[in-house]
Amino acid sequence: MKLDGKDTKVFELMRRELDREEYSLILIASENYVNEDVLATQGCVLTNKYAEGYPSKRYYSGCAYLDEIESIAIERAKVLFGVDHANVQPHSGSSANMAVFYAALERGDTVLGMDIAHGGHLTHGARPSFSGKWYRAVSYAVSAENEMLDYDEIRSIARKERPKLIIAGASAYSKIIDFAKFREIADEVGAYLMADIAHIAGLVAAGLHPSPAGYAHFITTTTHKTLRGPRGGLVMCNADLAKKIDSAVFPGIQGGPLMHVIAAKAVALGEAMTEEFREYQRQIIANAKHMAKCMADLGFRIVSGGTDNHLFLVDLTPKNVTGNEAQIALEASGIMVNKNLIPFDTKTPGVTSGIRLGTPAITTRGMKEREMEIICEMIDAVLKRPGDRSFMDSTRARVREMCKSFPFYSRIYDI
Ligand code: PLP
């Protein structure tokens, strides 16, 4: 298949992006490669249709097929995550989180979430986000001792601040999250518990991370990270909160749903129910654990000492290079990572002492433990000489060759 269209300017840029994705090592923990069915579903005629409302309760005519598609997505989400109710309409993870705030809180109410500097997400109460602007946001951090969540500390903050909503979940935390403990704390202070499983949704679906179902009042997620679906959001809850959540999503914060994306979510959720998907998730974790060990063996410091999931943070301080320098040098070498603050970082968010590495995308391509070793060696070699242009060029050529052995989109597109 050719990636070709009348708008040559845009199509040429799309072609280059396709080339970049195919021939780079994507270690950005929040990214993945969707397969051809999900890709095709997202680029289909469903994008044409307005369908404000919900299945059988639409404000437009001609929604019969869309009702069926959305119902399939809802049913699959309910079965996969073991919940009473699912709303598949949020356009993104941030919209899913906003819907929970809209459903559960009044402006000015107190929310308790993980500090963004310690791994939380913007929508967990950070100042520039609606969550920190319109609500009284307080935060918990990881322990200085072991860089893990300290539930006694979270409990004591909750007792003091009396939040109406507690958020469990993170963008950069490599250890298991104890949702049962979070619920205990929420019950003690009379708060709702929201579990944001955006990063770990695939692991939860595969039973490889404890599920928040049965503990959290609300579960939110993105559909595009470990879950390997289209870019989008999903919010789930118990039956008693279903009405509140549905009216928070529409008409509360959104208008017409993106039906092509909802169809792609249905396809991805279907895939996530297979044994093959479970095996994929198992390999993601095995790869991340192996990669963290290899990086430690090469003299890098791994935040919290290792990983239980698909990602980990690398403290670059022992190597005398900043996260920003590392991101730039590695990108020029065909290795995509993101700079990341480490807990108690002394550098600014634009500089950082660390990088975040994740294995969902390279595992989708079929890479295993042996490839993790090669990648770590390449990262180490580049970071030993971050200004050496010709070394970065030769590494990029090596990366390209390696990617050719694990073809992904080149199986369906002429690249
Ligand atoms: N929640 C968490 C924990 C995330 O990591 C992210 C995205 O990185 C989001 C929510 C927001 O997702 P989106 O970028 O789709 O708004």
CSV table of C-alpha atoms and ligand atoms in Angstrom, one decimal:
chain,number,residue,atom,x,y,z
A,1,MET,CA,0.0,0.0,0.0
A,2,LYS,CA,1.2,3.5,-0.8
A,3,LEU,CA,0.9,6.4,1.5
A,4,ASP,CA,-0.2,8.9,-1.2
A,5,GLY,CA,-2.7,11.7,-1.6
A,6,LYS,CA,-3.4,14.9,-3.4
A,7,ASP,CA,-2.1,17.1,-0.7
A,8,THR,CA,1.5,16.2,-1.4
A,9,LYS,CA,2.9,18.5,1.3
A,10,VAL,CA,1.1,16.8,4.1
A,11,PHE,CA,1.4,13.3,2.6
A,12,GLU,CA,5.1,13.7,2.3
A,13,LEU,CA,5.4,14.6,6.0
A,14,MET,CA,3.2,11.6,6.8
A,15,ARG,CA,5.5,9.4,4.8
A,16,ARG,CA,8.5,10.7,6.7
A,17,GLU,CA,6.8,10.1,10.0
A,18,LEU,CA,6.0,6.5,8.9
A,19,ASP,CA,9.7,6.1,8.1
A,20,ARG,CA,10.7,7.5,11.5
A,21,GLU,CA,8.4,5.2,13.4
A,22,GLU,CA,9.4,2.2,11.3
A,23,TYR,CA,13.2,2.8,11.6
A,24,SER,CA,13.5,4.2,15.2
A,25,LEU,CA,13.6,2.4,18.5
A,26,ILE,CA,10.6,3.9,20.3
A,27,LEU,CA,11.3,3.7,24.1
A,28,ILE,CA,8.8,6.3,25.0
A,29,ALA,CA,6.8,4.5,27.7
A,30,SER,CA,3.4,6.0,26.6
A,31,GLU,CA,3.7,5.2,22.9
A,32,ASN,CA,3.0,2.0,21.0
A,33,TYR,CA,2.3,0.8,17.4
A,34,VAL,CA,-1.4,0.0,16.7
A,35,ASN,CA,-1.9,-2.9,14.3
A,36,GLU,CA,-3.4,-2.6,10.8
A,37,ASP,CA,-7.0,-3.3,12.0
A,38,VAL,CA,-7.0,-0.5,14.5
A,39,LEU,CA,-5.3,1.8,12.0
A,40,ALA,CA,-7.9,1.0,9.3
A,41,THR,CA,-10.8,1.4,11.6
A,42,GLN,CA,-9.6,4.9,12.6
A,43,GLY,CA,-9.3,6.0,9.0
A,44,CYS,CA,-12.8,5.0,8.0
A,45,VAL,CA,-16.2,6.6,7.1
A,46,LEU,CA,-17.3,6.6,10.7
A,47,THR,CA,-15.4,9.9,11.0
A,48,ASN,CA,-18.3,11.5,9.0
A,49,LYS,CA,-21.0,10.8,11.5
A,50,TYR,CA,-22.5,12.9,14.3
A,51,ALA,CA,-23.8,10.8,17.2
A,52,GLU,CA,-24.3,13.0,20.2
A,53,GLY,CA,-25.8,11.0,23.0
A,54,TYR,CA,-25.5,7.3,23.8
A,55,PRO,CA,-26.6,4.1,22.1
A,56,SER,CA,-30.4,4.2,21.6
A,57,LYS,CA,-30.5,7.8,22.9
A,58,ARG,CA,-29.0,9.9,20.1
A,59,TYR,CA,-29.8,13.4,19.0
A,60,TYR,CA,-29.2,12.5,15.4
A,61,SER,CA,-30.8,10.1,12.9
A,62,GLY,CA,-28.8,7.4,11.1
A,63,CYS,CA,-27.0,6.1,14.2
A,64,ALA,CA,-28.2,2.4,14.1
A,65,TYR,CA,-24.8,0.9,13.2
A,66,LEU,CA,-23.0,3.3,15.4
A,67,ASP,CA,-25.2,2.2,18.4
A,68,GLU,CA,-24.1,-1.3,17.8
A,69,ILE,CA,-20.4,-0.4,17.5
A,70,GLU,CA,-20.4,1.7,20.6
A,71,SER,CA,-22.3,-1.0,22.5
A,72,ILE,CA,-19.7,-3.6,21.5
A,73,ALA,CA,-16.9,-1.3,22.8
A,74,ILE,CA,-18.8,-0.7,26.1
A,75,GLU,CA,-19.4,-4.5,26.6
A,76,ARG,CA,-15.8,-5.4,25.9
A,77,ALA,CA,-14.5,-2.7,28.3
A,78,LYS,CA,-16.9,-4.0,31.0
A,79,VAL,CA,-15.8,-7.6,30.5
A,80,LEU,CA,-12.1,-6.9,30.2
A,81,PHE,CA,-11.8,-4.7,33.3
A,82,GLY,CA,-14.6,-6.4,35.3
A,83,VAL,CA,-16.7,-3.2,35.9
A,84,ASP,CA,-20.4,-2.4,35.9
A,85,HIS,CA,-20.3,0.6,33.6
A,86,ALA,CA,-18.0,1.9,30.8
A,87,ASN,CA,-18.1,5.2,28.9
A,88,VAL,CA,-16.0,4.9,25.7
A,89,GLN,CA,-16.5,8.5,24.5
A,90,PRO,CA,-13.7,10.5,26.2
A,91,HIS,CA,-11.4,11.9,23.5
A,92,SER,CA,-8.3,11.5,25.6
A,93,GLY,CA,-7.1,10.4,29.0
A,94,SER,CA,-7.2,14.0,30.2
A,95,SER,CA,-10.9,14.2,29.2
A,96,ALA,CA,-11.6,11.0,31.0
A,97,ASN,CA,-10.1,12.5,34.2
A,98,MET,CA,-11.9,15.8,33.7
A,99,ALA,CA,-15.2,13.9,33.4
A,100,VAL,CA,-14.6,12.3,36.9
A,101,PHE,CA,-13.8,15.8,38.4
A,102,TYR,CA,-17.0,17.1,36.7
A,103,ALA,CA,-19.1,14.1,38.0
A,104,ALA,CA,-17.7,13.9,41.6
A,105,LEU,CA,-16.6,17.4,42.6
A,106,GLU,CA,-17.6,21.1,42.9
A,107,ARG,CA,-15.1,23.7,42.0
A,108,GLY,CA,-12.8,24.4,44.9
A,109,ASP,CA,-13.1,20.9,46.4
A,110,THR,CA,-9.9,19.3,47.6
A,111,VAL,CA,-8.2,16.6,45.5
A,112,LEU,CA,-5.2,14.5,46.5
A,113,GLY,CA,-3.0,13.1,43.7
A,114,MET,CA,0.6,12.2,43.1
A,115,ASP,CA,3.0,15.1,42.7
A,116,ILE,CA,3.8,15.6,39.0
A,117,ALA,CA,7.5,15.9,40.0
A,118,HIS,CA,7.3,12.4,41.5
A,119,GLY,CA,5.5,10.7,38.6
A,120,GLY,CA,1.9,12.0,38.7
A,121,HIS,CA,0.1,13.4,35.6
A,122,LEU,CA,-0.8,17.0,34.9
A,123,THR,CA,-4.5,16.2,35.5
A,124,HIS,CA,-3.8,14.9,39.0
A,125,GLY,CA,-3.7,18.4,40.4
A,126,ALA,CA,-0.8,20.2,38.7
A,127,ARG,CA,-1.1,24.0,38.6
A,128,PRO,CA,-1.2,24.6,34.9
A,129,SER,CA,-4.1,22.0,34.4
A,130,PHE,CA,-7.8,22.5,35.2
A,131,SER,CA,-7.2,20.1,38.0
A,132,GLY,CA,-4.9,22.4,39.9
A,133,LYS,CA,-6.6,25.7,38.8
A,134,TRP,CA,-10.2,25.1,39.6
A,135,TYR,CA,-9.7,22.7,42.6
A,136,ARG,CA,-7.7,22.8,45.8
A,137,ALA,CA,-5.0,20.3,44.8
A,138,VAL,CA,-2.7,18.7,47.4
A,139,SER,CA,-0.2,16.0,46.6
A,140,TYR,CA,1.7,13.0,47.9
A,141,ALA,CA,5.2,12.1,46.8
A,142,VAL,CA,7.3,8.9,46.9
A,143,SER,CA,9.5,8.1,49.9
A,144,ALA,CA,13.0,9.6,50.0
A,145,GLU,CA,14.2,6.3,51.3
A,146,ASN,CA,13.2,3.9,48.6
A,147,GLU,CA,11.4,6.1,45.9
A,148,MET,CA,8.2,4.1,46.3
A,149,LEU,CA,4.7,5.1,47.5
A,150,ASP,CA,4.5,5.4,51.2
A,151,TYR,CA,0.9,4.5,52.1
A,152,ASP,CA,1.3,5.7,55.8
A,153,GLU,CA,2.4,9.1,54.5
A,154,ILE,CA,-0.5,9.2,52.0
A,155,ARG,CA,-2.9,8.3,54.8
A,156,SER,CA,-1.6,11.1,57.1
A,157,ILE,CA,-1.9,13.7,54.3
A,158,ALA,CA,-5.4,12.5,53.6
A,159,ARG,CA,-6.4,12.8,57.3
A,160,LYS,CA,-5.0,16.3,57.4
A,161,GLU,CA,-6.3,17.6,54.1
A,162,ARG,CA,-9.7,15.7,53.9
A,163,PRO,CA,-9.8,15.4,50.1
A,164,LYS,CA,-13.1,14.7,48.4
A,165,LEU,CA,-11.2,12.8,45.6
A,166,ILE,CA,-8.0,10.7,45.9
A,167,ILE,CA,-6.2,9.8,42.7
A,168,ALA,CA,-4.1,6.6,42.5
A,169,GLY,CA,-2.1,6.3,39.3
A,170,ALA,CA,1.0,7.7,37.6
A,171,SER,CA,2.8,8.5,34.4
A,172,ALA,CA,6.3,7.6,35.7
A,173,TYR,CA,6.1,5.0,38.5
A,174,SER,CA,7.6,1.6,38.0
A,175,LYS,CA,6.2,-0.3,41.1
A,176,ILE,CA,2.9,-2.0,41.8
A,177,ILE,CA,0.2,0.3,43.0
A,178,ASP,CA,-1.8,-1.0,45.9
A,179,PHE,CA,-5.4,0.0,45.0
A,180,ALA,CA,-6.9,-1.8,48.0
A,181,LYS,CA,-4.8,0.4,50.4
A,182,PHE,CA,-5.8,3.5,48.5
A,183,ARG,CA,-9.5,2.5,49.0
A,184,GLU,CA,-8.9,2.0,52.7
A,185,ILE,CA,-7.5,5.5,52.9
A,186,ALA,CA,-10.3,7.0,50.8
A,187,ASP,CA,-12.9,5.3,53.0
A,188,GLU,CA,-11.3,6.6,56.2
A,189,VAL,CA,-11.6,10.2,55.0
A,190,GLY,CA,-14.9,9.8,53.1
A,191,ALA,CA,-13.3,10.4,49.7
A,192,TYR,CA,-14.0,9.0,46.2
A,193,LEU,CA,-11.1,7.0,44.8
A,194,MET,CA,-10.2,7.4,41.2
A,195,ALA,CA,-7.6,5.0,39.7
A,196,ASP,CA,-5.9,6.4,36.6
A,197,ILE,CA,-4.5,3.3,34.9
A,198,ALA,CA,-3.6,5.1,31.7
A,199,HIS,CA,-0.1,3.6,31.7
A,200,ILE,CA,-0.8,0.1,33.0
A,201,ALA,CA,-4.2,-0.6,31.4
A,202,GLY,CA,-2.7,-3.4,29.2
A,203,LEU,CA,-1.1,-5.1,32.2
A,204,VAL,CA,-4.3,-4.8,34.2
A,205,ALA,CA,-6.3,-6.2,31.4
A,206,ALA,CA,-3.9,-9.2,31.1
A,207,GLY,CA,-4.0,-9.8,34.9
A,208,LEU,CA,-0.4,-8.9,35.3
A,209,HIS,CA,-1.0,-5.9,37.6
A,210,PRO,CA,-3.6,-5.9,40.4
A,211,SER,CA,-6.8,-4.4,39.1
A,212,PRO,CA,-8.5,-1.4,40.8
A,213,ALA,CA,-11.9,-2.9,39.9
A,214,GLY,CA,-13.9,-3.3,43.2
A,215,TYR,CA,-11.7,-0.7,44.9
A,216,ALA,CA,-11.9,2.5,42.9
A,217,HIS,CA,-15.1,4.4,42.5
A,218,PHE,CA,-13.9,5.6,39.1
A,219,ILE,CA,-11.3,4.0,36.8
A,220,THR,CA,-9.9,6.1,34.0
A,221,THR,CA,-7.4,5.2,31.3
A,222,THR,CA,-6.0,6.1,27.9
A,223,THR,CA,-6.5,3.5,25.2
A,224,HIS,CA,-3.2,4.1,23.4
A,225,LYS,CA,-0.4,3.1,25.7
A,226,THR,CA,0.1,-0.5,26.9
A,227,LEU,CA,-3.5,-1.2,25.8
A,228,ARG,CA,-2.3,-0.6,22.2
A,229,GLY,CA,-5.5,1.0,20.9
A,230,PRO,CA,-6.3,4.3,19.2
A,231,ARG,CA,-5.4,7.6,20.9
A,232,GLY,CA,-8.3,8.1,23.3
A,233,GLY,CA,-9.8,7.8,26.8
A,234,LEU,CA,-12.1,5.5,28.7
A,235,VAL,CA,-13.9,6.0,32.0
A,236,MET,CA,-15.4,3.2,34.1
A,237,CYS,CA,-17.4,3.1,37.4
A,238,ASN,CA,-19.9,1.2,39.4
A,239,ALA,CA,-23.6,1.1,38.4
A,240,ASP,CA,-24.6,3.8,41.0
A,241,LEU,CA,-22.3,6.4,39.4
A,242,ALA,CA,-23.0,5.5,35.8
A,243,LYS,CA,-25.6,8.3,35.2
A,244,LYS,CA,-23.3,10.9,36.7
A,245,ILE,CA,-20.3,9.8,34.6
A,246,ASP,CA,-22.3,9.7,31.3
A,247,SER,CA,-23.7,13.1,31.8
A,248,ALA,CA,-20.3,14.5,32.8
A,249,VAL,CA,-18.8,13.2,29.5
A,250,PHE,CA,-21.7,14.3,27.3
A,251,PRO,CA,-23.1,17.0,27.5
A,252,GLY,CA,-20.8,18.0,30.5
A,253,ILE,CA,-17.4,18.3,28.8
A,254,GLN,CA,-17.8,17.0,25.2
A,255,GLY,CA,-20.0,17.2,22.2
A,256,GLY,CA,-20.2,14.6,19.4
A,257,PRO,CA,-18.2,11.4,20.0
A,258,LEU,CA,-15.4,10.4,17.6
A,259,MET,CA,-17.1,7.3,16.3
A,260,HIS,CA,-14.2,6.1,14.2
A,261,VAL,CA,-12.0,6.2,17.3
A,262,ILE,CA,-14.7,4.4,19.3
A,263,ALA,CA,-14.8,1.7,16.7
A,264,ALA,CA,-11.0,1.4,16.9
A,265,LYS,CA,-11.3,1.2,20.7
A,266,ALA,CA,-13.8,-1.7,20.2
A,267,VAL,CA,-11.3,-3.5,17.9
A,268,ALA,CA,-8.4,-2.9,20.3
A,269,LEU,CA,-10.4,-4.1,23.4
A,270,GLY,CA,-11.3,-7.2,21.4
A,271,GLU,CA,-7.6,-7.9,20.8
A,272,ALA,CA,-6.9,-7.3,24.5
A,273,MET,CA,-9.1,-10.2,25.4
A,274,THR,CA,-6.9,-12.7,23.6
A,275,GLU,CA,-4.2,-15.0,24.9
A,276,GLU,CA,-1.8,-13.5,22.4
A,277,PHE,CA,-2.3,-10.1,24.1
A,278,ARG,CA,-1.6,-11.6,27.5
A,279,GLU,CA,1.6,-13.0,26.2
A,280,TYR,CA,2.5,-9.7,24.7
A,281,GLN,CA,2.0,-8.0,28.1
A,282,ARG,CA,4.1,-10.6,29.8
A,283,GLN,CA,6.9,-9.9,27.4
A,284,ILE,CA,6.6,-6.2,27.9
A,285,ILE,CA,7.3,-6.7,31.6
A,286,ALA,CA,10.1,-9.2,31.0
A,287,ASN,CA,11.8,-6.8,28.6
A,288,ALA,CA,11.5,-3.9,31.0
A,289,LYS,CA,12.9,-5.9,33.9
A,290,HIS,CA,15.8,-7.1,31.7
A,291,MET,CA,16.5,-3.6,30.3
A,292,ALA,CA,16.5,-2.1,33.8
A,293,LYS,CA,19.0,-4.8,34.9
A,294,CYS,CA,21.2,-4.2,31.9
A,295,MET,CA,21.2,-0.4,32.5
A,296,ALA,CA,22.1,-0.9,36.1
A,297,ASP,CA,25.0,-3.3,35.1
A,298,LEU,CA,26.2,-0.5,32.8
A,299,GLY,CA,26.5,1.9,35.8
A,300,PHE,CA,23.2,3.8,35.5
A,301,ARG,CA,21.0,4.2,38.6
A,302,ILE,CA,17.5,2.9,38.3
A,303,VAL,CA,15.0,4.8,40.3
A,304,SER,CA,13.3,2.7,43.0
A,305,GLY,CA,15.8,-0.1,42.2
A,306,GLY,CA,13.9,-1.7,39.3
A,307,THR,CA,10.6,-2.2,37.7
A,308,ASP,CA,7.4,-4.3,38.1
A,309,ASN,CA,5.8,-2.9,35.0
A,310,HIS,CA,6.5,-1.6,31.5
A,311,LEU,CA,8.7,1.4,32.3
A,312,PHE,CA,11.5,2.7,34.6
A,313,LEU,CA,13.3,5.9,35.3
A,314,VAL,CA,17.1,6.1,34.8
A,315,ASP,CA,19.0,8.6,37.0
A,316,LEU,CA,21.8,9.8,34.7
A,317,THR,CA,23.7,11.6,37.5
A,318,PRO,CA,26.4,9.0,37.7
A,319,LYS,CA,27.1,9.5,34.0
A,320,ASN,CA,27.3,13.3,34.2
A,321,VAL,CA,24.7,13.9,31.5
A,322,THR,CA,21.3,15.6,31.9
A,323,GLY,CA,18.0,14.2,30.7
A,324,ASN,CA,17.7,16.8,28.1
A,325,GLU,CA,21.2,16.2,26.7
A,326,ALA,CA,20.5,12.4,26.7
A,327,GLN,CA,17.1,12.9,24.9
A,328,ILE,CA,18.7,15.0,22.1
A,329,ALA,CA,21.8,12.7,21.6
A,330,LEU,CA,19.6,9.6,21.6
A,331,GLU,CA,17.1,11.1,19.2
A,332,ALA,CA,19.9,11.9,16.8
A,333,SER,CA,20.9,8.2,17.1
A,334,GLY,CA,17.4,6.9,16.3
A,335,ILE,CA,16.5,6.0,19.9
A,336,MET,CA,13.4,7.9,21.2
A,337,VAL,CA,13.3,8.5,24.9
A,338,ASN,CA,11.9,11.3,27.0
A,339,LYS,CA,13.7,13.4,29.6
A,340,ASN,CA,12.0,13.0,33.0
A,341,LEU,CA,12.4,14.5,36.4
A,342,ILE,CA,13.5,11.9,39.0
A,343,PRO,CA,12.1,12.0,42.5
A,344,PHE,CA,13.6,14.9,44.4
A,345,ASP,CA,15.3,16.2,41.3
A,346,THR,CA,17.5,19.3,41.7
A,347,LYS,CA,17.2,20.2,38.0
A,348,THR,CA,14.3,21.9,36.2
A,349,PRO,CA,11.6,20.1,34.2
A,350,GLY,CA,13.3,21.3,31.0
A,351,VAL,CA,16.7,19.9,32.0
A,352,THR,CA,16.0,16.9,34.4
A,353,SER,CA,18.4,14.4,35.8
A,354,GLY,CA,16.7,11.4,34.2
A,355,ILE,CA,15.1,9.7,31.3
A,356,ARG,CA,12.1,7.4,31.2
A,357,LEU,CA,12.4,4.2,29.3
A,358,GLY,CA,9.5,1.9,28.3
A,359,THR,CA,9.1,-1.3,26.4
A,360,PRO,CA,5.5,-1.4,25.0
A,361,ALA,CA,6.4,-0.3,21.4
A,362,ILE,CA,9.6,-2.4,20.9
A,363,THR,CA,7.8,-5.4,22.3
A,364,THR,CA,5.0,-5.0,19.8
A,365,ARG,CA,7.7,-5.3,17.1
A,366,GLY,CA,8.7,-8.6,18.5
A,367,MET,CA,11.9,-7.6,20.3
A,368,LYS,CA,13.0,-9.7,23.3
A,369,GLU,CA,15.7,-9.9,26.0
A,370,ARG,CA,18.7,-10.1,23.6
A,371,GLU,CA,17.6,-6.9,21.8
A,372,MET,CA,17.2,-5.2,25.2
A,373,GLU,CA,20.9,-5.8,25.8
A,374,ILE,CA,21.9,-4.4,22.4
A,375,ILE,CA,19.7,-1.3,23.0
A,376,CYS,CA,21.2,-0.7,26.4
A,377,GLU,CA,24.7,-1.0,25.1
A,378,MET,CA,23.9,1.5,22.3
A,379,ILE,CA,22.4,4.0,24.8
A,380,ASP,CA,25.4,3.7,27.0
A,381,ALA,CA,27.8,4.2,24.1
A,382,VAL,CA,25.9,7.3,22.9
A,383,LEU,CA,25.8,8.8,26.3
A,384,LYS,CA,29.5,8.4,26.8
A,385,ARG,CA,30.0,10.9,23.9
A,386,PRO,CA,26.8,12.9,23.6
A,387,GLY,CA,28.3,15.5,21.3
A,388,ASP,CA,29.9,13.1,18.8
A,389,ARG,CA,27.9,13.6,15.6
A,390,SER,CA,29.6,10.8,13.6
A,391,PHE,CA,29.0,8.3,16.4
A,392,MET,CA,25.3,9.3,16.5
A,393,ASP,CA,25.1,8.9,12.7
A,394,SER,CA,26.7,5.4,12.9
A,395,THR,CA,24.4,4.4,15.7
A,396,ARG,CA,21.4,5.6,13.7
A,397,ALA,CA,22.5,3.4,10.8
A,398,ARG,CA,22.8,0.5,13.3
A,399,VAL,CA,19.3,1.2,14.7
A,400,ARG,CA,17.9,1.2,11.2
A,401,GLU,CA,19.3,-2.2,10.4
A,402,MET,CA,18.0,-3.6,13.7
A,403,CYS,CA,14.5,-2.2,12.9
A,404,LYS,CA,14.6,-3.9,9.5
A,405,SER,CA,14.8,-7.2,11.3
A,406,PHE,CA,11.6,-6.4,13.1
A,407,PRO,CA,9.4,-5.0,10.4
A,408,PHE,CA,6.1,-3.5,11.4
A,409,TYR,CA,4.4,-1.0,9.1
A,410,SER,CA,6.7,-2.0,6.2
A,411,ARG,CA,4.6,-5.1,6.1
A,412,ILE,CA,1.6,-3.0,5.0
A,413,TYR,CA,3.0,0.2,3.4
A,414,ASP,CA,5.7,0.7,0.8
A,415,ILE,CA,8.3,2.6,2.7
B,1,PLP,N1,-3.2,9.9,32.9
B,1,PLP,C1,-1.9,9.4,32.9
B,1,PLP,C2,-1.4,8.7,34.1
B,1,PLP,C3,-1.1,9.7,31.8
B,1,PLP,O1,0.1,9.2,31.8
B,1,PLP,C4,-1.6,10.4,30.7
B,1,PLP,C5,-0.8,10.7,29.5
B,1,PLP,O2,0.3,10.6,29.4
B,1,PLP,C6,-2.9,10.9,30.8
B,1,PLP,C7,-3.7,10.6,31.9
B,1,PLP,C8,-3.5,11.8,29.7
B,1,PLP,O3,-3.7,11.2,28.6
B,1,PLP,P1,-4.0,12.1,27.2
B,1,PLP,O4,-2.6,12.5,26.8
B,1,PLP,O5,-4.6,11.2,26.3
B,1,PLP,O6,-4.8,13.3,27.6
